[in-house]
mmCIF file of C-alpha atoms and ligand atoms in Angstrom:
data_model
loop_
_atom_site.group_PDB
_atom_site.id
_atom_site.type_symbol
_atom_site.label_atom_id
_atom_site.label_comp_id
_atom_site.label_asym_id
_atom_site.label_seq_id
_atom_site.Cartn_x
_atom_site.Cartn_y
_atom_site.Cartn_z
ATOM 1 C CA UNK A 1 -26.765 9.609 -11.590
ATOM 2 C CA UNK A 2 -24.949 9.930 -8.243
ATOM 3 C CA UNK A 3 -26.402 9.028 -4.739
ATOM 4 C CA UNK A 4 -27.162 11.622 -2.666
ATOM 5 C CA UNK A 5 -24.391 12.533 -0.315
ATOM 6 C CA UNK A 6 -24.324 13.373 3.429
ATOM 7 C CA UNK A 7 -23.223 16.532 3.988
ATOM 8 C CA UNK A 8 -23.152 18.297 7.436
ATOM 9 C CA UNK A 9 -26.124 16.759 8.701
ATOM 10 C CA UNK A 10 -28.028 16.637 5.264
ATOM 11 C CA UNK A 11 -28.847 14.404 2.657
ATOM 12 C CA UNK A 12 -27.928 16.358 -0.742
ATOM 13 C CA UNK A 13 -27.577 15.669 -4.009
ATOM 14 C CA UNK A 14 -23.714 15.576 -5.609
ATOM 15 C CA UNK A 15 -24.331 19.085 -7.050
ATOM 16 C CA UNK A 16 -25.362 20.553 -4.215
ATOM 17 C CA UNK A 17 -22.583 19.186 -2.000
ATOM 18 C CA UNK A 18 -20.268 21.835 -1.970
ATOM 19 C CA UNK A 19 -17.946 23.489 0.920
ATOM 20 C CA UNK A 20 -16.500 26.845 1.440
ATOM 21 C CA UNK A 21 -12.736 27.468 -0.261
ATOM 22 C CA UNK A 22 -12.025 28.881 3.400
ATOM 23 C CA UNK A 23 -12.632 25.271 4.649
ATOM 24 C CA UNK A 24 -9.281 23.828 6.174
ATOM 25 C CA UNK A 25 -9.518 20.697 4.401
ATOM 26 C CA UNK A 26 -8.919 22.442 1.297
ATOM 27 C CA UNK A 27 -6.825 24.914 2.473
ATOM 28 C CA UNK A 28 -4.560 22.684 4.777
ATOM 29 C CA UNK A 29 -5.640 19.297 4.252
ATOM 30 C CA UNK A 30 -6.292 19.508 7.870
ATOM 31 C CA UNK A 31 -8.852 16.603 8.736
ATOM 32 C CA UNK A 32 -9.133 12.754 8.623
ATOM 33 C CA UNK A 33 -10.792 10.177 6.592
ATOM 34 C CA UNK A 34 -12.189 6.409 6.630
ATOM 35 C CA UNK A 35 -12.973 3.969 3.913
ATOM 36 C CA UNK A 36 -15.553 1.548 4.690
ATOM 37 C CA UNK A 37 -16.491 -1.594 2.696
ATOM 38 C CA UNK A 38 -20.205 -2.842 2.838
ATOM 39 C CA UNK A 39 -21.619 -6.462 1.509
ATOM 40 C CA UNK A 40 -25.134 -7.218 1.434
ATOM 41 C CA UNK A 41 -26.007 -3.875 3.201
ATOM 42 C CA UNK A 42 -23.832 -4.152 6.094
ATOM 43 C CA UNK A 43 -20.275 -2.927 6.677
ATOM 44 C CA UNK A 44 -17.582 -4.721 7.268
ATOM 45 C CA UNK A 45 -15.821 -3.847 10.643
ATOM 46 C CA UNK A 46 -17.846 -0.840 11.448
ATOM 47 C CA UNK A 47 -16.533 -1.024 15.109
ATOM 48 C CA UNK A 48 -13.083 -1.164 14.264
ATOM 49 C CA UNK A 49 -13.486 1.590 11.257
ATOM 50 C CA UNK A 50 -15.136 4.206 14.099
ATOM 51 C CA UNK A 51 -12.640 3.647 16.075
ATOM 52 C CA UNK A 52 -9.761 4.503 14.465
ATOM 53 C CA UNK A 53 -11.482 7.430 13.385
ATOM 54 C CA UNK A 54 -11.668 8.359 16.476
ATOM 55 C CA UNK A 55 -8.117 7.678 16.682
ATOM 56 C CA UNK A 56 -7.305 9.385 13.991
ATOM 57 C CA UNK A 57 -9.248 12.390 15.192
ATOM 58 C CA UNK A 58 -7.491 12.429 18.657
ATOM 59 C CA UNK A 59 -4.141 12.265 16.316
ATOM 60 C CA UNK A 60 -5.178 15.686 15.279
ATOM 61 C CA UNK A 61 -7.276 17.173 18.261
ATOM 62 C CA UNK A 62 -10.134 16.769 17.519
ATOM 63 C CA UNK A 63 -13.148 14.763 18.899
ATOM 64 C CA UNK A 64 -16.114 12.494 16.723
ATOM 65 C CA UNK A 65 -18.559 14.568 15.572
ATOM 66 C CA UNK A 66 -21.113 12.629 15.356
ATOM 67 C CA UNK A 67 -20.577 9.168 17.084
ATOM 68 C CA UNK A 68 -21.405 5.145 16.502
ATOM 69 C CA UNK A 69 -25.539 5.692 16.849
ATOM 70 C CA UNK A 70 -25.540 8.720 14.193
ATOM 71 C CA UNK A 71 -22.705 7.005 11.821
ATOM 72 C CA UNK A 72 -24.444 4.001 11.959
ATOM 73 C CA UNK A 73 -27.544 5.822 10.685
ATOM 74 C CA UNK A 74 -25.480 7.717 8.473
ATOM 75 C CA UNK A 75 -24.462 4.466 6.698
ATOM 76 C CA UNK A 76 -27.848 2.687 6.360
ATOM 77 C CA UNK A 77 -29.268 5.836 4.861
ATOM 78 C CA UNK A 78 -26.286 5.969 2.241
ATOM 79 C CA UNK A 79 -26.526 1.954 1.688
ATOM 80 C CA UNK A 80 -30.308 1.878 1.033
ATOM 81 C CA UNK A 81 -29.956 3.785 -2.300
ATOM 82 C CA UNK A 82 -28.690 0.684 -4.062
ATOM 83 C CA UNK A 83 -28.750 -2.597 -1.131
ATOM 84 C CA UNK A 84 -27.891 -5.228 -3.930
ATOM 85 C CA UNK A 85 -25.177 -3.730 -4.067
ATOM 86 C CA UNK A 86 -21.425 -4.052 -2.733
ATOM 87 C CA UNK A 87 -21.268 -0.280 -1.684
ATOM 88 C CA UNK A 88 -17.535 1.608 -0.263
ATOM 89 C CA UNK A 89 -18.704 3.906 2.141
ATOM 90 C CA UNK A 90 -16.188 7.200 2.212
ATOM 91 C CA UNK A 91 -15.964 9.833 5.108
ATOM 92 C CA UNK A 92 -13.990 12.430 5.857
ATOM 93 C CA UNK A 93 -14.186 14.999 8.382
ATOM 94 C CA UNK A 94 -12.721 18.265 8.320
ATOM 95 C CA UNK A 95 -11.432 21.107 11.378
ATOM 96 C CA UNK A 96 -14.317 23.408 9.129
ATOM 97 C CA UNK A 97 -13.604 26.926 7.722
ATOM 98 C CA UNK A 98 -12.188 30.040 9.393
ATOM 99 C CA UNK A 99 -12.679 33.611 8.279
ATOM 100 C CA UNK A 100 -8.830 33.928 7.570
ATOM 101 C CA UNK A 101 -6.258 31.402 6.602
ATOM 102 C CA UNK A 102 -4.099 30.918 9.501
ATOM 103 C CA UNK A 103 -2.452 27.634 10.287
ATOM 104 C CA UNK A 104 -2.951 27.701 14.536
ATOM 105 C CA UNK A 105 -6.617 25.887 15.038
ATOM 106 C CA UNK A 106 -9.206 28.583 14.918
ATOM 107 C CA UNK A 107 -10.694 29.506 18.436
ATOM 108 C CA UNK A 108 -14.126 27.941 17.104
ATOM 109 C CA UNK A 109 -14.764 26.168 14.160
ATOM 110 C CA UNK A 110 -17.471 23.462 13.209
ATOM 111 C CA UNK A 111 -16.451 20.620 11.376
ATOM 112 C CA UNK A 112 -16.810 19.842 7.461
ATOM 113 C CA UNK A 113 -18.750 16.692 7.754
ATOM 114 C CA UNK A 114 -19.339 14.299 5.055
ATOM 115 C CA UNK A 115 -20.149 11.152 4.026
ATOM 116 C CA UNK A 116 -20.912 9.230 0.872
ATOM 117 C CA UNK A 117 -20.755 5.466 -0.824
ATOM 118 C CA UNK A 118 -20.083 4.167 -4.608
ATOM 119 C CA UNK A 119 -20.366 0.765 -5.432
ATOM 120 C CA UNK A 120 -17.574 -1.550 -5.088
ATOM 121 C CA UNK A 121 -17.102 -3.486 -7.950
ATOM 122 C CA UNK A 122 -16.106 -7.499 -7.577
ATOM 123 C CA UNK A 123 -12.694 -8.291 -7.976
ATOM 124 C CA UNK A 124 -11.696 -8.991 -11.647
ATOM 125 C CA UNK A 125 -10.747 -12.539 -12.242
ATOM 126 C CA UNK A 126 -7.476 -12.144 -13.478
ATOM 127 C CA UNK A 127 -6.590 -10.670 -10.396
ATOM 128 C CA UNK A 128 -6.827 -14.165 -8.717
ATOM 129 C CA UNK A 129 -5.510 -16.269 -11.795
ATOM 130 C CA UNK A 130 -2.235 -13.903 -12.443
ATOM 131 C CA UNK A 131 -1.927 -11.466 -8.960
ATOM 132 C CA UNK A 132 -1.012 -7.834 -9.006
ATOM 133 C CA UNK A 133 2.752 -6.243 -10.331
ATOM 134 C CA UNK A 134 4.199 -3.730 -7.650
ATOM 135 C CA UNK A 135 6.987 -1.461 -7.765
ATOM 136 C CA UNK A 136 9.077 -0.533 -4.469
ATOM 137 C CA UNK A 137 9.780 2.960 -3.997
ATOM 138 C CA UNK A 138 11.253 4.765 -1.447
ATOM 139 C CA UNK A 139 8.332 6.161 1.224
ATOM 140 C CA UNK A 140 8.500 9.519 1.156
ATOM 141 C CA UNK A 141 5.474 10.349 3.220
ATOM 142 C CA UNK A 142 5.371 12.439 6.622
ATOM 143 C CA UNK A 143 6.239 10.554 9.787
ATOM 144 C CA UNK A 144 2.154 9.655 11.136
ATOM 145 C CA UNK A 145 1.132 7.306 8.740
ATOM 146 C CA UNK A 146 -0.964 5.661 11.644
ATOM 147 C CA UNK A 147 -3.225 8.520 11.405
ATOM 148 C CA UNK A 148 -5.583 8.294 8.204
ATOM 149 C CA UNK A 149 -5.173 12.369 6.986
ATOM 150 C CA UNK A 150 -6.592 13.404 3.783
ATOM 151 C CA UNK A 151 -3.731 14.988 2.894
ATOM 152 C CA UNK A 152 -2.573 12.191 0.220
ATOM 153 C CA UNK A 153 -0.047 13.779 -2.313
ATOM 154 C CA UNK A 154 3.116 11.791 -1.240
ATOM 155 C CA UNK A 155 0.180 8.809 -1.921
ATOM 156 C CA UNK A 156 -0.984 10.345 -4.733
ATOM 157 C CA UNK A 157 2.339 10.846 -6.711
ATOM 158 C CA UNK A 158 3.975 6.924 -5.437
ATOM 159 C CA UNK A 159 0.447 5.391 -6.921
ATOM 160 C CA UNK A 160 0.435 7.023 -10.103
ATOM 161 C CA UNK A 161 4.197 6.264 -10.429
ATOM 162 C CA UNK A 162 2.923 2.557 -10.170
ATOM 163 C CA UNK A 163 0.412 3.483 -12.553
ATOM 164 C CA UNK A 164 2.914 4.245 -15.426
ATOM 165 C CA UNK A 165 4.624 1.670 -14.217
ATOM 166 C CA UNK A 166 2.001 -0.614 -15.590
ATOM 167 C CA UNK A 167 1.603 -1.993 -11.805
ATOM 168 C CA UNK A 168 -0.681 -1.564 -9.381
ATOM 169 C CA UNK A 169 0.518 -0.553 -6.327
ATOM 170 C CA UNK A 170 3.845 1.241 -4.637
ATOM 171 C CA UNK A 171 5.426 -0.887 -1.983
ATOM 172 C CA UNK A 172 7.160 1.623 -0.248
ATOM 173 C CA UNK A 173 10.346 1.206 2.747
ATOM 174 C CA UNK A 174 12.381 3.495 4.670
ATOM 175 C CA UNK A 175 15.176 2.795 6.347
ATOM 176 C CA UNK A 176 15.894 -0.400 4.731
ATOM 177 C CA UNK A 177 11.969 -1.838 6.371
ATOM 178 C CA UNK A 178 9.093 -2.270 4.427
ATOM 179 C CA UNK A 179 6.569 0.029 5.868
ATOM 180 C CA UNK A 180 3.322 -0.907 3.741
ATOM 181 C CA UNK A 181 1.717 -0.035 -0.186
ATOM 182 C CA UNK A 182 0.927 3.778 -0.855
ATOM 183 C CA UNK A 183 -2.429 2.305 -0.657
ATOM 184 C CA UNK A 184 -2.524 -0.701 0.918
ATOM 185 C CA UNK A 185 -0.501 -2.691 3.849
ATOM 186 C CA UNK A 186 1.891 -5.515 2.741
ATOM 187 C CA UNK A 187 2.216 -9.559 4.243
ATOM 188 C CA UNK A 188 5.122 -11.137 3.055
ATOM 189 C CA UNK A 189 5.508 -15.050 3.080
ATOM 190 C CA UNK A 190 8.613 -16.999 3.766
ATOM 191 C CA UNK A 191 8.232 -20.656 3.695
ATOM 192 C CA UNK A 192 5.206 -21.378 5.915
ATOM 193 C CA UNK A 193 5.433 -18.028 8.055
ATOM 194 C CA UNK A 194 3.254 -15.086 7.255
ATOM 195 C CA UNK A 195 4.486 -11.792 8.455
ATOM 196 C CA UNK A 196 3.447 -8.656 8.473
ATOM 197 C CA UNK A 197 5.346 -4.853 9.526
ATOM 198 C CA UNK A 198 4.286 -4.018 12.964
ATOM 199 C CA UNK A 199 2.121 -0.964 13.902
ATOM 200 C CA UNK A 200 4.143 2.143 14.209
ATOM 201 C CA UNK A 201 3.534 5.709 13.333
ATOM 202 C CA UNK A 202 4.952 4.511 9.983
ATOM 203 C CA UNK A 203 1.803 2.860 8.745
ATOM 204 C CA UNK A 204 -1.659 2.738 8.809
ATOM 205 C CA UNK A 205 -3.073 0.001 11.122
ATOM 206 C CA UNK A 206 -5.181 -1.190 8.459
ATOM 207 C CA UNK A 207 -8.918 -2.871 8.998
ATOM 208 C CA UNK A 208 -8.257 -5.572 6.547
ATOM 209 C CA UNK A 209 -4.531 -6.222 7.822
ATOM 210 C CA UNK A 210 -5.417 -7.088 11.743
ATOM 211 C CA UNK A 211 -8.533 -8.850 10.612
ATOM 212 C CA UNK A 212 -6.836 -11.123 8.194
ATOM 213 C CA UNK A 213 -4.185 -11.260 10.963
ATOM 214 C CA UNK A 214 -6.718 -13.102 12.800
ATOM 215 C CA UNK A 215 -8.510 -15.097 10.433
ATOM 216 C CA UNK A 216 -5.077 -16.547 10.032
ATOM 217 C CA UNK A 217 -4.507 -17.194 13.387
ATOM 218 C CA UNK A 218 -7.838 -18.822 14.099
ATOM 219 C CA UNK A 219 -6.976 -21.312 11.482
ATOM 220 C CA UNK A 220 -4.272 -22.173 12.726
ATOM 221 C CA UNK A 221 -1.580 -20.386 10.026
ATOM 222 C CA UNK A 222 1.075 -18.565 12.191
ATOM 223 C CA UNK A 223 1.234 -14.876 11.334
ATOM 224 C CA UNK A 224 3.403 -12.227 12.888
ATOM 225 C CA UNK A 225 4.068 -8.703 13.120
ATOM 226 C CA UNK A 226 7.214 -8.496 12.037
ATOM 227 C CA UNK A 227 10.035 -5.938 10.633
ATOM 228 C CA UNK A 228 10.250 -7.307 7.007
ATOM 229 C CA UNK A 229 13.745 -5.815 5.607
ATOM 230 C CA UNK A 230 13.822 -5.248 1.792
ATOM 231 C CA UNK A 231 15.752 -8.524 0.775
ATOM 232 C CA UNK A 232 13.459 -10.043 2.916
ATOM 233 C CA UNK A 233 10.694 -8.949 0.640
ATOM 234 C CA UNK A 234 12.775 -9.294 -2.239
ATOM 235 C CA UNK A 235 13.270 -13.020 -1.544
ATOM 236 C CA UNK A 236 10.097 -13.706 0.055
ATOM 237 C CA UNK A 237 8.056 -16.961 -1.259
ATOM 238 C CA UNK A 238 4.752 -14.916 -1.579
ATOM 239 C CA UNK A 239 3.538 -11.185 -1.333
ATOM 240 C CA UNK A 240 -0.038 -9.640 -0.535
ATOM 241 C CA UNK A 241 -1.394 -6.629 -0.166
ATOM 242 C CA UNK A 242 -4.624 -5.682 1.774
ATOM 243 C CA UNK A 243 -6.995 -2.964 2.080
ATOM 244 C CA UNK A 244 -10.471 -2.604 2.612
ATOM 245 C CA UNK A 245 -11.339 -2.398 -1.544
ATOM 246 C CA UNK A 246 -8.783 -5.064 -2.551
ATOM 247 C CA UNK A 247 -9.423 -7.367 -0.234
ATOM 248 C CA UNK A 248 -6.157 -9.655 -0.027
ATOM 249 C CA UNK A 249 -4.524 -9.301 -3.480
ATOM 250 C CA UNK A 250 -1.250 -11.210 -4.454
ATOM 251 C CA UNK A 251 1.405 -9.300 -5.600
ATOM 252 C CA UNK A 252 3.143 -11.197 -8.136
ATOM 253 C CA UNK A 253 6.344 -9.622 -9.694
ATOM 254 C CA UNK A 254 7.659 -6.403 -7.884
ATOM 255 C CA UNK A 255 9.974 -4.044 -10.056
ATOM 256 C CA UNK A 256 9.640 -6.546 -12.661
ATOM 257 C CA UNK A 257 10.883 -9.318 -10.701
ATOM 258 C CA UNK A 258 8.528 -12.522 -9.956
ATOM 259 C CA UNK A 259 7.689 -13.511 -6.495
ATOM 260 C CA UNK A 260 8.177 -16.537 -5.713
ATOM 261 C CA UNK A 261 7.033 -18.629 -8.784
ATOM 262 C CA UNK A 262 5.603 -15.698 -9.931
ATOM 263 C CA UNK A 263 2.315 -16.666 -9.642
ATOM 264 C CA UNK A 264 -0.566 -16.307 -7.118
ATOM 265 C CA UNK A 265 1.128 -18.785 -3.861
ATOM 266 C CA UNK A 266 -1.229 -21.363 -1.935
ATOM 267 C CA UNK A 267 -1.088 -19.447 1.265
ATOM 268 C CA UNK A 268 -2.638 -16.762 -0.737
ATOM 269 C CA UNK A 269 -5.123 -19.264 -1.823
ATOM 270 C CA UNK A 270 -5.855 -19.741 2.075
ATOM 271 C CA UNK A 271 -5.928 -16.484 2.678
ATOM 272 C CA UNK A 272 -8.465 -15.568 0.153
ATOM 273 C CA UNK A 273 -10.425 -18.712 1.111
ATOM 274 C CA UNK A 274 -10.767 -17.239 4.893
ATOM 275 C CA UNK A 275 -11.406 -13.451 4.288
ATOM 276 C CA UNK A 276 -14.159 -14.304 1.381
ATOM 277 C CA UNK A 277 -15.459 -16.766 3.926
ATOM 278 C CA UNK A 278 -15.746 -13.971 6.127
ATOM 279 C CA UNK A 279 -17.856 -11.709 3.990
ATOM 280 C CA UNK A 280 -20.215 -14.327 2.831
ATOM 281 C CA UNK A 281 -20.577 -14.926 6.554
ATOM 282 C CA UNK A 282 -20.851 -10.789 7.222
ATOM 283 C CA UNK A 283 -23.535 -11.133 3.919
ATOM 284 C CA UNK A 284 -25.946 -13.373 5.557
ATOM 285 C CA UNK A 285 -25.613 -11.667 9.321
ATOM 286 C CA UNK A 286 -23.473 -13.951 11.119
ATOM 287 C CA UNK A 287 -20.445 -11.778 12.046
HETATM 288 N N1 PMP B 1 -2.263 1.790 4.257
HETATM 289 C C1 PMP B 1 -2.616 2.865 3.545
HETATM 290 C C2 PMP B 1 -1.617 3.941 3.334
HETATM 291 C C3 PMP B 1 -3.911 2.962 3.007
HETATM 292 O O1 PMP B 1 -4.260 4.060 2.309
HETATM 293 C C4 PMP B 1 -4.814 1.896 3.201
HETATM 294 C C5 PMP B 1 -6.193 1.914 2.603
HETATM 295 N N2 PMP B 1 -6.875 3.076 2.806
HETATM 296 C C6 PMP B 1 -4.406 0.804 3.959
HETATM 297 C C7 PMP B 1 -3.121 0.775 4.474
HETATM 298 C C8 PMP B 1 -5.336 -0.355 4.219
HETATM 299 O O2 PMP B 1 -6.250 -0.034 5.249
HETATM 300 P P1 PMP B 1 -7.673 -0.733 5.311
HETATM 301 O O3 PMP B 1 -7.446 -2.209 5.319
HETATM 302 O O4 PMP B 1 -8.247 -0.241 6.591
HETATM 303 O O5 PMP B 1 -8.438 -0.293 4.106
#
């Protein structure tokens, strides 16, 4: 059976969660989205999640409907369904319906507001013991990346390109750069430097990437934003990708060609070490 869902201000069940086909997020794919993941009850960079939502929203003029206070409510409602659970909090607002379909923002709409959470699963073992394949793909998404829109096809069609690829995520450059995964952002090792692509309207700033940025950092392992060319990632000693359901995942043979040794690098190990470190620490209350 499926949690209940927030819907709108509301608290119904899946069935009952439905919006109008004049609603702009169907029609358009006009609105905005977040992912949050939650240990122990409590989600993991809340603060930095709401914000760029709100930065996301502002990307397509509109404002937070609801605000920290009421999301924060929001999410301990949806968590304490299951609390021993890992949960993935997903929310997505919407410009609303209209009574025609026009493209120009209607004069007044109210926004499609919703919110729900599934549990997130632990990472599978083999992940850690063998890493991730990738392919690389040209990114043929729209030119905002920085601003998370539901409107996912270009996402859609590189990931399930991966998928009958056998691999599990689309690295994806333009221009000859590295911009990030379909789903995911990309760190690329060379020797003992950890880079990563700067923020641009290119890519999503993602949650896990600056906050593994700093966990990094704090331990003393230099990591820098940094334009990562193709070779660059071709040749690199070690790949990751990050995002807020796989965690820091090494990628381990890209278009069929190993990384590096072609298996799962030390500074991965590090990585991994910090960021779990983090959510134990996030578990028991302490970040
Ligand atoms: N880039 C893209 C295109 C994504 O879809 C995601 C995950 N939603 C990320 C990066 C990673 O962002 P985060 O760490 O905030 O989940």
């Amino acid at each position: 059976m499926m949690a209940e869902i927030y819907l709108n201000g509301a608290y119904v069940a899946a069935e009952q969660a439905t919006v109008s086909v004049m609603d702009r997020g169907f029609l358009f794919a006009d609105g905005v989205y977040e992912v949050i993941p939650c240990y122990g009850g409590r989600p993991l960079g809340v603060d930095r999640h709401l914000e760029r939502l709100g930065r996301s929203l502002a990307g397509i003029g509109m404002r937070d409907p609801l605000g920290r206070d009421a999301w924060q409510a929001v999410f301990a409602r949806l968590l304490a369904a299951a609390p021993d659970t890992d949960q993935a909090i997903y929310l997505q607002i919407t410009r609303g319906a209209a009574p025609v379909r026009d493209h120009r923002f209607p004069a007044a709409s109210t926004p499609t507001v919703v919110a729900m959470s599934k549990p997130l699963p632990p990472r599978a073992p083999s992940i850690a013991e063998h890493g991730v394949r990738a392919i690389l793909c040209e990114d043929i998404r729209w030119s905002r990346c920085d601003i998370k829109a539901i409107g996912l096809l270009a996402a859609v069609l590189l990931r399930q390109q991966a998928a009958e690829a056998g691999a599990e995520e689309a690295i994806l450059y333009r221009d000859g750069q590295v911009t990030e995964g379909s789903t995911s952002n990309v760190f690329v090792v060379a020797g003992d430097c950890v880079m990563t692509p700067p923020t641009s309207p290119r890519l999503l700033s993602g949650i896990t990437r600056d906050l593994l940025a700093e966990l990094l950092r704090a331990a003393g392992i230099e990591c820098m934003e940094q334009a990562v060319s193709v070779p660059v990632l071709q040749q690199a000693d070690e790949v990751w990708i990050t995002s807020s359901t796989r965690e820091v995942a090494p990628v381990t043979a890209i278009g069929g060609q190993p990384v590096g040794t072609g298996v799962p690098g030390p500074l991965w190990r590090e990585a991994d070490r910090l960021y779990q470190d983090y959510k134990m620490r996030l578990r028991s209350g302490h970040v």
